PDB file of C-alpha atoms in Angstrom:
ATOM      1  CA  UNK A   1       8.858  34.236  21.994  1.00  0.00           C
ATOM      2  CA  UNK A   2       8.937  33.219  25.644  1.00  0.00           C
ATOM      3  CA  UNK A   3       5.835  32.947  27.800  1.00  0.00           C
ATOM      4  CA  UNK A   4       5.881  33.758  31.514  1.00  0.00           C
ATOM      5  CA  UNK A   5       3.418  34.056  34.384  1.00  0.00           C
ATOM      6  CA  UNK A   6       3.488  36.777  37.022  1.00  0.00           C
ATOM      7  CA  UNK A   7       1.634  35.839  40.190  1.00  0.00           C
ATOM      8  CA  UNK A   8       0.146  38.820  41.995  1.00  0.00           C
ATOM      9  CA  UNK A   9      -2.022  38.869  45.101  1.00  0.00           C
ATOM     10  CA  UNK A  10      -5.217  38.273  43.123  1.00  0.00           C
ATOM     11  CA  UNK A  11      -4.282  37.195  39.584  1.00  0.00           C
ATOM     12  CA  UNK A  12      -1.906  35.065  37.540  1.00  0.00           C
ATOM     13  CA  UNK A  13      -0.896  37.287  34.612  1.00  0.00           C
ATOM     14  CA  UNK A  14       0.392  35.463  31.546  1.00  0.00           C
ATOM     15  CA  UNK A  15       2.621  37.495  29.257  1.00  0.00           C
ATOM     16  CA  UNK A  16       4.778  36.913  26.201  1.00  0.00           C
ATOM     17  CA  UNK A  17       8.157  38.463  25.433  1.00  0.00           C
ATOM     18  CA  UNK A  18       8.995  38.604  21.741  1.00  0.00           C
ATOM     19  CA  UNK A  19      12.726  39.221  21.537  1.00  0.00           C
ATOM     20  CA  UNK A  20      15.607  39.672  23.973  1.00  0.00           C
ATOM     21  CA  UNK A  21      15.584  41.307  27.397  1.00  0.00           C
ATOM     22  CA  UNK A  22      17.601  43.354  28.027  1.00  0.00           C
ATOM     23  CA  UNK A  23      17.082  44.685  24.516  1.00  0.00           C
ATOM     24  CA  UNK A  24      20.059  44.581  22.185  1.00  0.00           C
ATOM     25  CA  UNK A  25      19.586  48.115  20.832  1.00  0.00           C
ATOM     26  CA  UNK A  26      19.227  49.847  24.186  1.00  0.00           C
ATOM     27  CA  UNK A  27      15.672  50.903  23.382  1.00  0.00           C
ATOM     28  CA  UNK A  28      12.971  49.988  25.896  1.00  0.00           C
ATOM     29  CA  UNK A  29      10.566  47.165  25.099  1.00  0.00           C
ATOM     30  CA  UNK A  30       7.320  47.951  23.334  1.00  0.00           C
ATOM     31  CA  UNK A  31       4.221  46.905  25.276  1.00  0.00           C
ATOM     32  CA  UNK A  32       1.063  46.144  23.293  1.00  0.00           C
ATOM     33  CA  UNK A  33      -2.138  45.950  25.341  1.00  0.00           C
ATOM     34  CA  UNK A  34      -5.840  45.563  24.609  1.00  0.00           C
ATOM     35  CA  UNK A  35      -9.172  44.971  26.356  1.00  0.00           C
ATOM     36  CA  UNK A  36     -11.083  42.716  25.966  1.00  0.00           C
ATOM     37  CA  UNK A  37      -8.522  41.625  23.362  1.00  0.00           C
ATOM     38  CA  UNK A  38      -5.775  39.441  24.771  1.00  0.00           C
ATOM     39  CA  UNK A  39      -2.274  38.836  23.454  1.00  0.00           C
ATOM     40  CA  UNK A  40      -3.458  36.816  20.448  1.00  0.00           C
ATOM     41  CA  UNK A  41      -4.821  39.964  18.840  1.00  0.00           C
ATOM     42  CA  UNK A  42      -1.354  41.487  18.568  1.00  0.00           C
ATOM     43  CA  UNK A  43       0.295  38.596  16.745  1.00  0.00           C
ATOM     44  CA  UNK A  44       0.233  40.323  13.364  1.00  0.00           C
ATOM     45  CA  UNK A  45       1.536  43.640  14.690  1.00  0.00           C
ATOM     46  CA  UNK A  46       4.237  42.013  16.835  1.00  0.00           C
ATOM     47  CA  UNK A  47       5.421  40.020  13.814  1.00  0.00           C
ATOM     48  CA  UNK A  48       5.726  43.276  11.876  1.00  0.00           C
ATOM     49  CA  UNK A  49       7.703  44.871  14.709  1.00  0.00           C
ATOM     50  CA  UNK A  50      10.456  42.270  14.757  1.00  0.00           C
ATOM     51  CA  UNK A  51      13.146  44.935  15.142  1.00  0.00           C
ATOM     52  CA  UNK A  52      11.772  45.617  18.636  1.00  0.00           C
ATOM     53  CA  UNK A  53      11.382  43.546  21.770  1.00  0.00           C
ATOM     54  CA  UNK A  54       7.603  43.377  22.134  1.00  0.00           C
ATOM     55  CA  UNK A  55       5.676  42.408  25.273  1.00  0.00           C
ATOM     56  CA  UNK A  56       2.038  41.312  25.088  1.00  0.00           C
ATOM     57  CA  UNK A  57      -0.204  40.004  27.861  1.00  0.00           C
ATOM     58  CA  UNK A  58      -3.642  38.672  28.682  1.00  0.00           C
ATOM     59  CA  UNK A  59      -5.563  40.981  31.059  1.00  0.00           C
ATOM     60  CA  UNK A  60      -6.788  39.385  34.264  1.00  0.00           C
ATOM     61  CA  UNK A  61      -9.704  37.043  33.678  1.00  0.00           C
ATOM     62  CA  UNK A  62      -9.155  37.002  29.921  1.00  0.00           C
ATOM     63  CA  UNK A  63      -7.302  34.500  27.748  1.00  0.00           C
ATOM     64  CA  UNK A  64      -4.741  32.629  29.825  1.00  0.00           C
ATOM     65  CA  UNK A  65      -4.699  34.977  32.830  1.00  0.00           C
ATOM     66  CA  UNK A  66      -6.606  33.693  35.849  1.00  0.00           C
ATOM     67  CA  UNK A  67      -8.036  35.965  38.523  1.00  0.00           C
ATOM     68  CA  UNK A  68      -8.517  35.015  42.165  1.00  0.00           C
ATOM     69  CA  UNK A  69     -10.234  38.154  43.423  1.00  0.00           C
ATOM     70  CA  UNK A  70     -13.715  36.639  42.967  1.00  0.00           C
ATOM     71  CA  UNK A  71     -14.735  39.495  40.694  1.00  0.00           C
ATOM     72  CA  UNK A  72     -15.891  39.381  37.088  1.00  0.00           C
ATOM     73  CA  UNK A  73     -15.855  43.085  36.222  1.00  0.00           C
ATOM     74  CA  UNK A  74     -13.021  44.764  34.362  1.00  0.00           C
ATOM     75  CA  UNK A  75     -11.791  48.142  35.587  1.00  0.00           C
ATOM     76  CA  UNK A  76      -9.037  50.340  34.152  1.00  0.00           C
ATOM     77  CA  UNK A  77      -7.611  50.941  37.623  1.00  0.00           C
ATOM     78  CA  UNK A  78      -7.080  47.237  38.383  1.00  0.00           C
ATOM     79  CA  UNK A  79      -5.684  46.623  34.919  1.00  0.00           C
ATOM     80  CA  UNK A  80      -3.358  49.611  35.226  1.00  0.00           C
ATOM     81  CA  UNK A  81      -2.028  48.125  38.458  1.00  0.00           C
ATOM     82  CA  UNK A  82      -1.430  44.840  36.614  1.00  0.00           C
ATOM     83  CA  UNK A  83       0.445  46.545  33.773  1.00  0.00           C
ATOM     84  CA  UNK A  84       2.570  48.413  36.317  1.00  0.00           C
ATOM     85  CA  UNK A  85       3.353  45.106  38.043  1.00  0.00           C
ATOM     86  CA  UNK A  86       4.443  43.596  34.720  1.00  0.00           C
ATOM     87  CA  UNK A  87       6.711  46.535  33.951  1.00  0.00           C
ATOM     88  CA  UNK A  88       8.238  46.235  37.418  1.00  0.00           C
ATOM     89  CA  UNK A  89       8.662  42.476  36.975  1.00  0.00           C
ATOM     90  CA  UNK A  90      10.558  42.913  33.720  1.00  0.00           C
ATOM     91  CA  UNK A  91      12.824  45.560  35.202  1.00  0.00           C
ATOM     92  CA  UNK A  92      12.900  47.230  31.809  1.00  0.00           C
ATOM     93  CA  UNK A  93      10.956  50.405  32.393  1.00  0.00           C
ATOM     94  CA  UNK A  94      10.059  52.942  31.444  1.00  0.00           C
ATOM     95  CA  UNK A  95       8.622  51.302  28.332  1.00  0.00           C
ATOM     96  CA  UNK A  96       7.004  52.401  25.100  1.00  0.00           C
ATOM     97  CA  UNK A  97       3.379  51.387  24.674  1.00  0.00           C
ATOM     98  CA  UNK A  98       0.812  50.815  21.959  1.00  0.00           C
ATOM     99  CA  UNK A  99      -2.665  50.314  23.385  1.00  0.00           C
ATOM    100  CA  UNK A 100      -5.911  49.777  21.536  1.00  0.00           C
ATOM    101  CA  UNK A 101      -9.598  50.033  22.411  1.00  0.00           C
ATOM    102  CA  UNK A 102     -10.193  49.230  26.089  1.00  0.00           C
ATOM    103  CA  UNK A 103      -6.448  48.729  26.403  1.00  0.00           C
ATOM    104  CA  UNK A 104      -6.005  52.386  25.482  1.00  0.00           C
ATOM    105  CA  UNK A 105      -8.254  53.289  28.428  1.00  0.00           C
ATOM    106  CA  UNK A 106      -6.085  51.128  30.687  1.00  0.00           C
ATOM    107  CA  UNK A 107      -2.955  52.762  29.296  1.00  0.00           C
ATOM    108  CA  UNK A 108      -4.247  56.264  30.035  1.00  0.00           C
ATOM    109  CA  UNK A 109      -4.871  55.085  33.591  1.00  0.00           C
ATOM    110  CA  UNK A 110      -1.292  53.740  33.742  1.00  0.00           C
ATOM    111  CA  UNK A 111       0.099  57.145  32.748  1.00  0.00           C
ATOM    112  CA  UNK A 112      -2.074  58.882  35.364  1.00  0.00           C
ATOM    113  CA  UNK A 113      -1.293  56.428  38.190  1.00  0.00           C
ATOM    114  CA  UNK A 114       2.320  55.537  37.349  1.00  0.00           C
ATOM    115  CA  UNK A 115       3.787  58.472  35.407  1.00  0.00           C
ATOM    116  CA  UNK A 116       7.278  57.020  35.375  1.00  0.00           C
ATOM    117  CA  UNK A 117       6.301  53.782  33.634  1.00  0.00           C
ATOM    118  CA  UNK A 118       5.835  54.885  30.013  1.00  0.00           C
ATOM    119  CA  UNK A 119       7.937  57.172  27.824  1.00  0.00           C
ATOM    120  CA  UNK A 120       5.532  57.282  24.877  1.00  0.00           C
ATOM    121  CA  UNK A 121       1.974  56.003  24.608  1.00  0.00           C
ATOM    122  CA  UNK A 122       0.049  55.559  21.383  1.00  0.00           C
ATOM    123  CA  UNK A 123      -3.562  55.227  22.571  1.00  0.00           C
ATOM    124  CA  UNK A 124      -5.601  53.905  19.646  1.00  0.00           C
ATOM    125  CA  UNK A 125      -9.349  54.622  19.723  1.00  0.00           C
ATOM    126  CA  UNK A 126     -10.155  54.497  23.446  1.00  0.00           C
ATOM    127  CA  UNK A 127     -13.945  53.950  23.742  1.00  0.00           C
ATOM    128  CA  UNK A 128     -14.580  56.632  26.370  1.00  0.00           C
ATOM    129  CA  UNK A 129     -18.242  56.981  25.500  1.00  0.00           C
ATOM    130  CA  UNK A 130     -19.249  59.468  28.201  1.00  0.00           C
ATOM    131  CA  UNK A 131     -16.834  62.109  26.861  1.00  0.00           C
ATOM    132  CA  UNK A 132     -18.744  62.794  23.646  1.00  0.00           C
ATOM    133  CA  UNK A 133     -21.523  65.434  23.500  1.00  0.00           C
ATOM    134  CA  UNK A 134     -24.092  62.639  23.088  1.00  0.00           C
ATOM    135  CA  UNK A 135     -22.715  60.674  26.024  1.00  0.00           C
ATOM    136  CA  UNK A 136     -26.125  59.882  27.583  1.00  0.00           C
ATOM    137  CA  UNK A 137     -27.402  58.573  24.247  1.00  0.00           C
ATOM    138  CA  UNK A 138     -24.232  56.493  23.835  1.00  0.00           C
ATOM    139  CA  UNK A 139     -24.820  54.969  27.269  1.00  0.00           C
ATOM    140  CA  UNK A 140     -28.385  54.157  26.187  1.00  0.00           C
ATOM    141  CA  UNK A 141     -27.086  52.512  22.997  1.00  0.00           C
ATOM    142  CA  UNK A 142     -24.622  50.450  25.027  1.00  0.00           C
ATOM    143  CA  UNK A 143     -27.411  49.317  27.351  1.00  0.00           C
ATOM    144  CA  UNK A 144     -29.435  48.175  24.337  1.00  0.00           C
ATOM    145  CA  UNK A 145     -26.539  45.945  23.277  1.00  0.00           C
ATOM    146  CA  UNK A 146     -26.534  44.318  26.702  1.00  0.00           C
ATOM    147  CA  UNK A 147     -30.302  43.924  26.581  1.00  0.00           C
ATOM    148  CA  UNK A 148     -30.134  42.157  23.206  1.00  0.00           C
ATOM    149  CA  UNK A 149     -27.425  39.869  24.573  1.00  0.00           C
ATOM    150  CA  UNK A 150     -29.316  39.074  27.774  1.00  0.00           C
ATOM    151  CA  UNK A 151     -32.587  38.387  25.985  1.00  0.00           C
ATOM    152  CA  UNK A 152     -31.435  36.591  22.819  1.00  0.00           C
ATOM    153  CA  UNK A 153     -27.845  35.467  23.254  1.00  0.00           C
ATOM    154  CA  UNK A 154     -24.427  36.092  21.755  1.00  0.00           C
ATOM    155  CA  UNK A 155     -25.387  36.444  18.096  1.00  0.00           C
ATOM    156  CA  UNK A 156     -28.066  39.030  18.807  1.00  0.00           C
ATOM    157  CA  UNK A 157     -25.793  40.912  21.170  1.00  0.00           C
ATOM    158  CA  UNK A 158     -22.916  40.993  18.716  1.00  0.00           C
ATOM    159  CA  UNK A 159     -25.194  42.119  15.886  1.00  0.00           C
ATOM    160  CA  UNK A 160     -26.408  44.963  18.105  1.00  0.00           C
ATOM    161  CA  UNK A 161     -22.803  45.817  18.982  1.00  0.00           C
ATOM    162  CA  UNK A 162     -21.780  45.962  15.318  1.00  0.00           C
ATOM    163  CA  UNK A 163     -24.777  48.166  14.544  1.00  0.00           C
ATOM    164  CA  UNK A 164     -23.811  50.511  17.381  1.00  0.00           C
ATOM    165  CA  UNK A 165     -20.114  50.731  16.590  1.00  0.00           C
ATOM    166  CA  UNK A 166     -20.677  51.252  12.858  1.00  0.00           C
ATOM    167  CA  UNK A 167     -23.239  54.043  13.311  1.00  0.00           C
ATOM    168  CA  UNK A 168     -21.905  57.337  11.981  1.00  0.00           C
ATOM    169  CA  UNK A 169     -22.446  60.505  13.974  1.00  0.00           C
ATOM    170  CA  UNK A 170     -24.348  61.045  17.178  1.00  0.00           C
ATOM    171  CA  UNK A 171     -26.898  58.557  18.471  1.00  0.00           C
ATOM    172  CA  UNK A 172     -30.127  60.277  17.467  1.00  0.00           C
ATOM    173  CA  UNK A 173     -33.742  59.113  17.335  1.00  0.00           C
ATOM    174  CA  UNK A 174     -32.977  57.703  13.895  1.00  0.00           C
ATOM    175  CA  UNK A 175     -30.585  55.247  15.509  1.00  0.00           C
ATOM    176  CA  UNK A 176     -32.987  54.137  18.224  1.00  0.00           C
ATOM    177  CA  UNK A 177     -35.904  53.873  15.795  1.00  0.00           C
ATOM    178  CA  UNK A 178     -34.126  51.181  13.758  1.00  0.00           C
ATOM    179  CA  UNK A 179     -35.353  47.591  13.905  1.00  0.00           C
ATOM    180  CA  UNK A 180     -33.298  45.214  16.017  1.00  0.00           C
ATOM    181  CA  UNK A 181     -30.114  44.082  14.296  1.00  0.00           C
ATOM    182  CA  UNK A 182     -30.485  40.632  12.747  1.00  0.00           C
ATOM    183  CA  UNK A 183     -27.548  38.351  13.585  1.00  0.00           C
ATOM    184  CA  UNK A 184     -28.134  36.294  10.436  1.00  0.00           C
ATOM    185  CA  UNK A 185     -27.534  39.409   8.344  1.00  0.00           C
ATOM    186  CA  UNK A 186     -24.034  39.585   9.842  1.00  0.00           C
ATOM    187  CA  UNK A 187     -23.340  35.873   9.476  1.00  0.00           C
ATOM    188  CA  UNK A 188     -23.689  35.324  13.207  1.00  0.00           C
ATOM    189  CA  UNK A 189     -25.490  32.482  14.984  1.00  0.00           C
ATOM    190  CA  UNK A 190     -29.180  32.958  15.679  1.00  0.00           C
ATOM    191  CA  UNK A 191     -29.385  30.241  18.326  1.00  0.00           C
ATOM    192  CA  UNK A 192     -28.725  31.052  21.982  1.00  0.00           C
ATOM    193  CA  UNK A 193     -25.976  29.019  23.661  1.00  0.00           C
ATOM    194  CA  UNK A 194     -27.046  30.227  27.093  1.00  0.00           C
ATOM    195  CA  UNK A 195     -23.807  31.990  28.046  1.00  0.00           C
ATOM    196  CA  UNK A 196     -23.970  35.536  29.433  1.00  0.00           C
ATOM    197  CA  UNK A 197     -20.378  36.226  30.436  1.00  0.00           C
ATOM    198  CA  UNK A 198     -18.994  37.909  27.316  1.00  0.00           C
ATOM    199  CA  UNK A 199     -16.848  40.863  28.491  1.00  0.00           C
ATOM    200  CA  UNK A 200     -17.789  42.909  25.425  1.00  0.00           C
ATOM    201  CA  UNK A 201     -21.563  42.388  25.408  1.00  0.00           C
ATOM    202  CA  UNK A 202     -22.370  42.163  29.121  1.00  0.00           C
ATOM    203  CA  UNK A 203     -21.921  44.969  31.640  1.00  0.00           C
ATOM    204  CA  UNK A 204     -18.620  43.514  32.868  1.00  0.00           C
ATOM    205  CA  UNK A 205     -16.524  46.097  31.009  1.00  0.00           C
ATOM    206  CA  UNK A 206     -18.749  49.123  31.518  1.00  0.00           C
ATOM    207  CA  UNK A 207     -16.197  50.601  33.920  1.00  0.00           C
ATOM    208  CA  UNK A 208     -13.828  50.772  30.947  1.00  0.00           C
ATOM    209  CA  UNK A 209     -16.141  52.750  28.679  1.00  0.00           C
ATOM    210  CA  UNK A 210     -17.439  54.847  31.626  1.00  0.00           C
ATOM    211  CA  UNK A 211     -13.920  55.840  32.669  1.00  0.00           C
ATOM    212  CA  UNK A 212     -13.080  59.527  32.813  1.00  0.00           C
ATOM    213  CA  UNK A 213      -9.312  59.929  32.499  1.00  0.00           C
ATOM    214  CA  UNK A 214      -7.431  62.132  34.945  1.00  0.00           C
ATOM    215  CA  UNK A 215      -6.489  64.772  32.403  1.00  0.00           C
ATOM    216  CA  UNK A 216      -4.417  66.833  34.841  1.00  0.00           C
ATOM    217  CA  UNK A 217      -2.336  63.813  35.867  1.00  0.00           C
ATOM    218  CA  UNK A 218      -1.855  62.709  32.274  1.00  0.00           C
ATOM    219  CA  UNK A 219      -0.752  66.128  31.047  1.00  0.00           C
ATOM    220  CA  UNK A 220       1.578  66.499  34.049  1.00  0.00           C
ATOM    221  CA  UNK A 221       3.262  63.149  33.365  1.00  0.00           C
ATOM    222  CA  UNK A 222       6.514  63.051  31.368  1.00  0.00           C
ATOM    223  CA  UNK A 223       4.919  60.586  28.924  1.00  0.00           C
ATOM    224  CA  UNK A 224       4.436  61.684  25.322  1.00  0.00           C
ATOM    225  CA  UNK A 225       0.809  60.709  24.758  1.00  0.00           C
ATOM    226  CA  UNK A 226      -0.500  60.286  21.217  1.00  0.00           C
ATOM    227  CA  UNK A 227      -4.219  59.753  20.604  1.00  0.00           C
ATOM    228  CA  UNK A 228      -4.619  57.734  17.426  1.00  0.00           C
ATOM    229  CA  UNK A 229      -7.659  57.155  15.225  1.00  0.00           C
ATOM    230  CA  UNK A 230      -8.167  54.997  12.146  1.00  0.00           C
ATOM    231  CA  UNK A 231      -8.835  56.836   8.915  1.00  0.00           C
ATOM    232  CA  UNK A 232     -12.049  54.815   8.515  1.00  0.00           C
ATOM    233  CA  UNK A 233     -13.227  55.501  12.071  1.00  0.00           C
ATOM    234  CA  UNK A 234     -13.499  59.268  12.151  1.00  0.00           C
ATOM    235  CA  UNK A 235     -17.316  59.378  12.060  1.00  0.00           C
ATOM    236  CA  UNK A 236     -18.133  56.332  14.211  1.00  0.00           C
ATOM    237  CA  UNK A 237     -18.204  56.100  17.981  1.00  0.00           C
ATOM    238  CA  UNK A 238     -14.579  55.212  18.687  1.00  0.00           C
ATOM    239  CA  UNK A 239     -13.428  57.914  16.310  1.00  0.00           C
ATOM    240  CA  UNK A 240     -15.548  60.472  18.098  1.00  0.00           C
ATOM    241  CA  UNK A 241     -14.394  59.323  21.531  1.00  0.00           C
ATOM    242  CA  UNK A 242     -10.799  59.617  20.333  1.00  0.00           C
ATOM    243  CA  UNK A 243     -11.453  63.178  19.216  1.00  0.00           C
ATOM    244  CA  UNK A 244     -13.022  63.974  22.595  1.00  0.00           C
ATOM    245  CA  UNK A 245     -10.062  62.808  24.691  1.00  0.00           C
ATOM    246  CA  UNK A 246      -7.578  64.405  22.297  1.00  0.00           C
ATOM    247  CA  UNK A 247      -9.382  67.724  22.737  1.00  0.00           C
ATOM    248  CA  UNK A 248      -9.310  67.374  26.519  1.00  0.00           C
ATOM    249  CA  UNK A 249      -5.567  66.711  26.347  1.00  0.00           C
ATOM    250  CA  UNK A 250      -5.106  69.731  24.072  1.00  0.00           C
ATOM    251  CA  UNK A 251      -3.693  67.856  21.112  1.00  0.00           C
ATOM    252  CA  UNK A 252      -4.657  66.949  17.554  1.00  0.00           C
ATOM    253  CA  UNK A 253      -5.642  63.429  16.565  1.00  0.00           C
ATOM    254  CA  UNK A 254      -3.004  61.301  14.857  1.00  0.00           C
ATOM    255  CA  UNK A 255      -4.451  59.363  11.940  1.00  0.00           C
ATOM    256  CA  UNK A 256      -3.543  55.721  11.350  1.00  0.00           C
ATOM    257  CA  UNK A 257      -4.464  53.458   8.437  1.00  0.00           C
ATOM    258  CA  UNK A 258      -7.674  51.445   8.366  1.00  0.00           C
ATOM    259  CA  UNK A 259     -10.269  50.999  11.128  1.00  0.00           C
ATOM    260  CA  UNK A 260     -10.636  50.108  14.824  1.00  0.00           C
ATOM    261  CA  UNK A 261      -8.861  46.794  14.218  1.00  0.00           C
ATOM    262  CA  UNK A 262      -6.503  48.217  11.625  1.00  0.00           C
ATOM    263  CA  UNK A 263      -3.496  46.250  12.922  1.00  0.00           C
ATOM    264  CA  UNK A 264      -5.239  42.880  12.526  1.00  0.00           C
ATOM    265  CA  UNK A 265      -4.811  40.488   9.651  1.00  0.00           C
ATOM    266  CA  UNK A 266      -7.636  38.316   8.325  1.00  0.00           C
ATOM    267  CA  UNK A 267      -7.732  35.710  11.066  1.00  0.00           C
ATOM    268  CA  UNK A 268     -10.154  37.773  13.173  1.00  0.00           C
ATOM    269  CA  UNK A 269     -12.654  38.535  10.415  1.00  0.00           C
ATOM    270  CA  UNK A 270     -12.683  41.990   8.825  1.00  0.00           C
ATOM    271  CA  UNK A 271      -8.966  42.555   8.150  1.00  0.00           C
ATOM    272  CA  UNK A 272      -7.155  45.811   8.618  1.00  0.00           C
ATOM    273  CA  UNK A 273      -3.960  46.981   6.965  1.00  0.00           C
ATOM    274  CA  UNK A 274      -1.316  45.549   9.279  1.00  0.00           C
ATOM    275  CA  UNK A 275       1.665  46.367   7.051  1.00  0.00           C
ATOM    276  CA  UNK A 276       0.692  50.020   6.699  1.00  0.00           C
ATOM    277  CA  UNK A 277      -0.350  50.194  10.340  1.00  0.00           C
ATOM    278  CA  UNK A 278       2.996  48.861  11.560  1.00  0.00           C
ATOM    279  CA  UNK A 279       4.865  51.407   9.432  1.00  0.00           C
ATOM    280  CA  UNK A 280       2.766  54.233  10.814  1.00  0.00           C
ATOM    281  CA  UNK A 281       3.262  53.026  14.387  1.00  0.00           C
ATOM    282  CA  UNK A 282       7.016  52.942  13.843  1.00  0.00           C
ATOM    283  CA  UNK A 283       6.949  56.537  12.556  1.00  0.00           C
ATOM    284  CA  UNK A 284       4.888  57.799  15.477  1.00  0.00           C
ATOM    285  CA  UNK A 285       6.960  56.030  18.110  1.00  0.00           C
ATOM    286  CA  UNK A 286      10.056  57.532  16.518  1.00  0.00           C
ATOM    287  CA  UNK A 287       8.546  61.002  16.846  1.00  0.00           C
ATOM    288  CA  UNK A 288       7.135  61.609  13.389  1.00  0.00           C
ATOM    289  CA  UNK A 289       3.870  63.527  13.169  1.00  0.00           C
TER     290      UNK A 289
END
């Protein structure tokens, strides 16, 4: 692995190249992107994709990448521009791409804005919460997570986030009538460290989950777009958002092993099934159903 930094007008983007460039097999590199996950979250999947040249990066303002635009919010448009700049810098496009969570939202924006950049995109569980029938209730649930974080700190906010993302079905009165999630019940700290800048729990990434993809531009692009969902996620929010964007794009969902973090090993808590996930990703990238 070699680490590089691309300096743009308003950010220093740190990225890692796992394998040779140009590639030895003539196949384009495989980009793996997330949000708010940085490159560290793809270590397990990259290790299981050793036959490919894999590129991972830290989005602006996250991990090792420093922003100079004096902003703290995260938008799919700005991140799509960054990914395009990285692809241009490598001179290896168009690329193949696996993108998860907020990174999948960014990747859909890349396809819409730069249709020549990506040959195939596997967009895994994009959290496009306004696309579901209960979008207004989902926005209310998201706001409650921020409120818990602002009032009681990281542990309370994360407990509220886990409660929201593990809720099955639409956000009904039954959801909102629950008592506040107890961080101690999830093994999370109950004390408040005073920080309020978490990109997941604050409103800094709301532009990601509020994003409405340009369906016409995406379907007009030459990119083969695959919307992926974990087999354990079908009933929870990110499973339902995946179904919503797949329907808008006129395609079926493609099922992957495990859950929202199905490609992770145990170092980030609840482990997925990285071996099975990597095999499934290989099949889908190669054109298997």
